[in-house]
Coordinates of C-alpha atoms and ligand atoms in Angstrom, one line a residue:
M287 CA 9.9 -26.4 -150.9
K288 CA 6.4 -27.5 -150.1
N289 CA 4.0 -27.7 -153.1
K290 CA 0.9 -25.6 -153.1
G291 CA -2.2 -27.3 -151.8
I292 CA -5.1 -28.5 -154.0
L293 CA -8.2 -26.4 -154.3
A294 CA -11.2 -28.8 -154.3
V295 CA -14.8 -27.5 -154.9
V296 CA -17.6 -29.7 -153.6
S297 CA -21.1 -29.0 -154.8
G298 CA -24.4 -31.0 -154.8
F299 CA -28.1 -30.7 -154.2
S300 CA -29.2 -29.5 -150.8
G301 CA -29.6 -32.7 -148.7
A302 CA -27.2 -34.8 -150.8
G303 CA -24.9 -35.1 -147.8
K304 CA -22.1 -32.5 -148.5
G305 CA -21.9 -31.3 -144.9
T306 CA -21.9 -34.8 -143.5
L307 CA -19.1 -35.8 -146.0
M308 CA -17.0 -32.8 -145.2
K309 CA -17.2 -33.6 -141.5
A310 CA -16.1 -37.2 -142.1
L311 CA -13.3 -36.2 -144.5
L312 CA -11.8 -33.7 -142.0
Q313 CA -12.1 -36.3 -139.2
N314 CA -10.5 -39.1 -141.1
Y315 CA -7.6 -37.2 -142.8
D316 CA -5.1 -34.5 -141.8
N317 CA -4.1 -32.3 -144.6
Y318 CA -7.5 -30.6 -145.3
A319 CA -8.7 -27.1 -144.6
L320 CA -12.4 -26.4 -145.0
S321 CA -13.2 -22.8 -146.0
I322 CA -15.9 -21.2 -143.9
S323 CA -18.3 -19.2 -146.1
A324 CA -20.1 -16.0 -145.3
T325 CA -23.9 -16.1 -145.6
T326 CA -26.9 -13.9 -144.9
R327 CA -29.1 -16.9 -144.0
S328 CA -30.0 -17.5 -140.3
P329 CA -28.0 -20.1 -138.3
R330 CA -29.7 -23.5 -137.9
E331 CA -30.0 -25.0 -134.5
G332 CA -26.5 -26.1 -133.4
E333 CA -24.7 -23.9 -135.9
A334 CA -22.2 -21.4 -134.5
D335 CA -20.9 -18.1 -136.0
G336 CA -17.4 -18.6 -137.4
R337 CA -17.7 -22.4 -137.3
E338 CA -20.3 -23.5 -140.0
Y339 CA -20.6 -20.0 -141.5
F340 CA -19.9 -16.3 -140.8
F341 CA -23.5 -15.2 -140.4
L342 CA -23.7 -11.6 -141.7
T343 CA -26.4 -9.0 -142.4
E344 CA -27.1 -8.1 -146.0
E345 CA -25.3 -4.8 -145.5
A346 CA -22.2 -6.4 -144.0
F347 CA -22.1 -9.0 -146.8
E348 CA -22.4 -6.3 -149.5
E349 CA -19.6 -4.4 -147.9
K350 CA -17.4 -7.5 -148.3
I351 CA -18.4 -7.7 -152.0
R352 CA -17.4 -4.0 -152.5
N353 CA -14.1 -4.6 -150.7
N354 CA -13.3 -7.5 -153.0
E355 CA -12.9 -9.8 -149.9
L356 CA -14.7 -12.7 -151.5
I357 CA -13.4 -15.0 -154.2
E358 CA -16.9 -15.6 -155.4
Y359 CA -20.5 -15.1 -154.1
A360 CA -23.9 -16.1 -155.3
R361 CA -27.6 -15.9 -154.3
Y362 CA -29.1 -19.2 -153.2
V363 CA -32.9 -19.4 -152.3
N364 CA -33.1 -15.7 -151.2
H365 CA -29.7 -15.4 -149.4
Y366 CA -26.2 -14.5 -150.2
Y367 CA -23.3 -17.0 -149.8
G368 CA -19.7 -16.3 -150.5
T369 CA -16.1 -17.5 -150.0
P370 CA -13.6 -15.3 -148.1
R371 CA -10.4 -14.9 -150.1
D372 CA -7.7 -14.6 -147.4
Y373 CA -8.2 -18.0 -145.7
V374 CA -8.2 -19.9 -149.0
E375 CA -5.0 -18.2 -150.3
Q376 CA -3.2 -18.6 -147.0
K377 CA -4.0 -22.3 -146.5
M378 CA -3.1 -23.2 -150.1
A379 CA 0.2 -21.4 -149.7
E380 CA 0.8 -23.5 -146.6
G381 CA 0.3 -26.7 -148.6
K382 CA -3.1 -27.5 -147.2
D383 CA -5.7 -29.0 -149.5
V384 CA -8.6 -26.5 -149.3
I385 CA -12.2 -27.5 -149.7
L386 CA -14.9 -25.2 -150.8
E387 CA -18.4 -26.5 -150.2
I388 CA -20.4 -24.2 -152.5
E389 CA -23.1 -24.2 -155.0
I390 CA -22.8 -24.3 -158.8
Q391 CA -22.6 -20.6 -159.8
G392 CA -19.8 -20.1 -157.3
A393 CA -18.0 -23.2 -158.4
L394 CA -17.9 -21.9 -162.0
K395 CA -16.5 -18.6 -160.8
V396 CA -13.8 -20.4 -158.8
K397 CA -12.8 -22.5 -161.9
E398 CA -12.3 -19.3 -163.9
Q399 CA -9.9 -17.9 -161.3
Y400 CA -8.2 -21.2 -160.3
P401 CA -8.2 -23.4 -163.5
D402 CA -6.4 -26.2 -161.6
A403 CA -9.2 -26.5 -159.0
I404 CA -10.9 -29.9 -159.0
L405 CA -14.7 -29.8 -159.2
L406 CA -16.7 -32.6 -157.5
F407 CA -20.4 -33.0 -157.6
V408 CA -22.1 -35.1 -154.9
M409 CA -25.3 -36.9 -155.9
P410 CA -27.7 -39.0 -153.8
P411 CA -28.4 -42.5 -155.2
N412 CA -31.8 -41.2 -156.5
A413 CA -34.1 -38.2 -156.2
L414 CA -36.5 -39.7 -153.7
T415 CA -33.6 -40.4 -151.3
L416 CA -32.7 -36.7 -151.7
K417 CA -36.2 -35.6 -150.7
N418 CA -36.2 -38.0 -147.8
R419 CA -32.8 -36.8 -146.5
L420 CA -33.8 -33.2 -146.8
T421 CA -37.1 -33.8 -145.0
G422 CA -35.4 -36.1 -142.5
R423 CA -32.8 -33.5 -141.6
G424 CA -35.7 -31.5 -140.2
T425 CA -33.9 -28.1 -140.4
E426 CA -36.1 -26.4 -143.1
T427 CA -39.8 -25.6 -143.5
E428 CA -41.8 -27.5 -146.2
E429 CA -41.7 -24.3 -148.3
V430 CA -37.9 -24.0 -148.1
I431 CA -37.6 -27.7 -148.9
D432 CA -39.7 -27.3 -152.0
A433 CA -37.6 -24.3 -153.1
R434 CA -34.4 -26.3 -152.6
L435 CA -35.8 -29.3 -154.6
K436 CA -36.7 -26.9 -157.4
R437 CA -33.2 -25.5 -157.2
A438 CA -31.8 -29.0 -157.4
A439 CA -33.6 -29.5 -160.7
D440 CA -31.9 -26.3 -162.1
E441 CA -28.5 -27.3 -160.7
A442 CA -28.8 -30.7 -162.4
E443 CA -28.6 -28.9 -165.7
G444 CA -25.0 -27.8 -165.0
I445 CA -23.4 -31.0 -163.7
E446 CA -21.3 -31.4 -166.9
A447 CA -19.2 -28.5 -165.9
Y448 CA -17.8 -30.6 -163.0
D449 CA -14.8 -33.0 -163.2
Y450 CA -16.2 -35.9 -161.1
I451 CA -19.5 -37.3 -159.8
L452 CA -19.6 -38.8 -156.3
I453 CA -22.6 -40.9 -155.3
N454 CA -23.2 -40.6 -151.6
D455 CA -24.9 -43.9 -150.8
D456 CA -22.5 -45.6 -148.4
L457 CA -21.0 -42.6 -146.5
D458 CA -17.6 -44.2 -145.8
A459 CA -17.1 -45.3 -149.4
C460 CA -18.0 -41.9 -150.6
V461 CA -15.5 -40.1 -148.2
E462 CA -12.8 -42.5 -149.3
Q463 CA -13.4 -41.9 -153.0
M464 CA -13.4 -38.1 -152.5
H465 CA -10.1 -38.3 -150.6
C466 CA -8.6 -40.5 -153.4
L467 CA -9.7 -38.1 -156.2
I468 CA -8.4 -35.0 -154.4
Q469 CA -5.1 -36.7 -153.5
G470 CA -4.7 -37.8 -157.1
Q471 CA -4.5 -34.1 -158.1
H472 CA -1.1 -33.9 -156.4
C473 CA 0.3 -35.9 -159.3
R474 CA -0.9 -33.5 -162.0
V475 CA 1.9 -32.0 -164.1
S476 CA 0.6 -28.5 -163.4
Q477 CA 0.9 -29.2 -159.7
N478 CA 4.6 -30.1 -160.1
L479 CA 6.2 -27.5 -162.3
E480 CA 9.0 -26.8 -159.8
L481 CA 9.9 -30.4 -159.5
I482 CA 10.1 -30.7 -163.3
Q483 CA 12.4 -27.6 -163.5
Q484 CA 14.6 -29.1 -160.7
M485 CA 14.9 -32.4 -162.6
R486 CA 15.8 -30.6 -165.8
S487 CA 18.6 -28.7 -164.1
Q488 CA 19.9 -31.9 -162.4
L489 CA 19.9 -33.7 -165.8
K490 CA 21.9 -30.9 -167.4
E491 CA 24.5 -31.2 -164.6
L492 CA 25.0 -34.9 -164.9
Ligands
LIG797 P1 -26.1 -31.1 -147.5 O1 -25.0 -30.6 -146.7 O2 -25.7 -31.6 -148.8 O3 -27.3 -30.3 -147.6 P2 -26.4 -33.0 -145.2 O4 -24.9 -33.4 -144.9 O5 -27.0 -32.0 -144.2 O6 -26.6 -32.5 -146.7 O7 -27.2 -34.3 -145.2 C1 -28.6 -34.3 -145.3 C2 -29.2 -35.4 -144.5 O8 -28.9 -36.7 -145.0 C3 -28.7 -35.4 -143.0 O9 -29.7 -35.7 -142.1 C4 -27.6 -36.5 -143.0 O10 -27.5 -37.1 -141.8 C5 -28.2 -37.5 -144.1 N1 -27.1 -38.3 -144.8 C6 -26.0 -37.7 -145.4 N2 -25.3 -38.7 -146.0 C7 -26.0 -39.9 -145.8 C8 -25.7 -41.2 -146.3 N3 -24.7 -41.6 -147.0 N4 -26.7 -42.1 -145.9 C9 -27.8 -41.8 -145.2 N5 -28.0 -40.5 -144.8 C10 -27.1 -39.6 -145.1
LIG798 P1 -27.0 -24.3 -146.7 O1 -28.0 -23.1 -146.5 O2 -27.7 -25.6 -146.9 O3 -25.9 -24.3 -145.7 O4 -26.3 -24.0 -148.1 C1 -27.1 -23.7 -149.3 C2 -26.2 -23.8 -150.5 O5 -25.2 -22.8 -150.5 C3 -25.4 -25.1 -150.6 O6 -25.5 -25.6 -152.0 C4 -24.0 -24.7 -150.3 O7 -23.0 -25.5 -151.0 C5 -24.0 -23.3 -150.9 N1 -22.9 -22.5 -150.3 C6 -22.4 -22.5 -149.1 N2 -21.4 -21.6 -149.0 C7 -21.2 -21.0 -150.2 C8 -20.3 -20.0 -150.7 O8 -19.4 -19.5 -150.1 N3 -20.5 -19.7 -152.0 C9 -21.5 -20.2 -152.8 N4 -21.5 -19.8 -154.1 N5 -22.3 -21.2 -152.3 C10 -22.2 -21.6 -151.1

């Protein structure tokens, strides 16, 4: 029987490079499924509904909350963001390693519900690089960039709740390290309980 997939949560300050890392991880390796979140923020140029996010109205998002369709949700700089439950459960059952790219409040709620989830926090090499990346991306107004940098300072207070830090300096090195950390989870005892039971019965029959 195929083992259940790993649930990996990836967080990090806005502009740290999470989206870029996710893209490279999925391009380089096979067994990953990236969860697509729902949000009430507007699509950026080049983003498509159902690809980067499911873009919803506040009313539609709140209905999903009421119907318990989300594993977790949070407010981030004036908008809702949340993780649809069905996709995550289905892909994990298929043995896929599922990635949630979500902010810190959501990450903590996921850990409560899925204690075996691995929590990764992506950091830029330094704060100035973060500001430059966020500005260089050119997708947000100065006001929103300021709000996101303030939010980064708040989020930095919660990093100890994570299992691992990944420094996104050299992109390829960071992707490789992320892959290694997630794949390492397959060796956890809690991930192999059936195998252990199987071995116990085989040993009794010797
Ligand atoms: P996030 O999803 O964390 O908000 P993005 O993936 O959008 O961040 O990256 C923010 C900006 O930084 C983008 O313009 C991206 O091209 C750039 N970037 C990401 N990773 C690196 C890296 N390792 N080195 C240099 N620039 C990077
Ligand atoms: P952005 O607007 O830059 O795409 O995302 C803003 C923040 O929302 C990022 O920190 C991102 O990780 C987070 N985020 C994206 N999807 C979800 C989600 O489903 N739940 C939570 N809690 N945060 C999310």
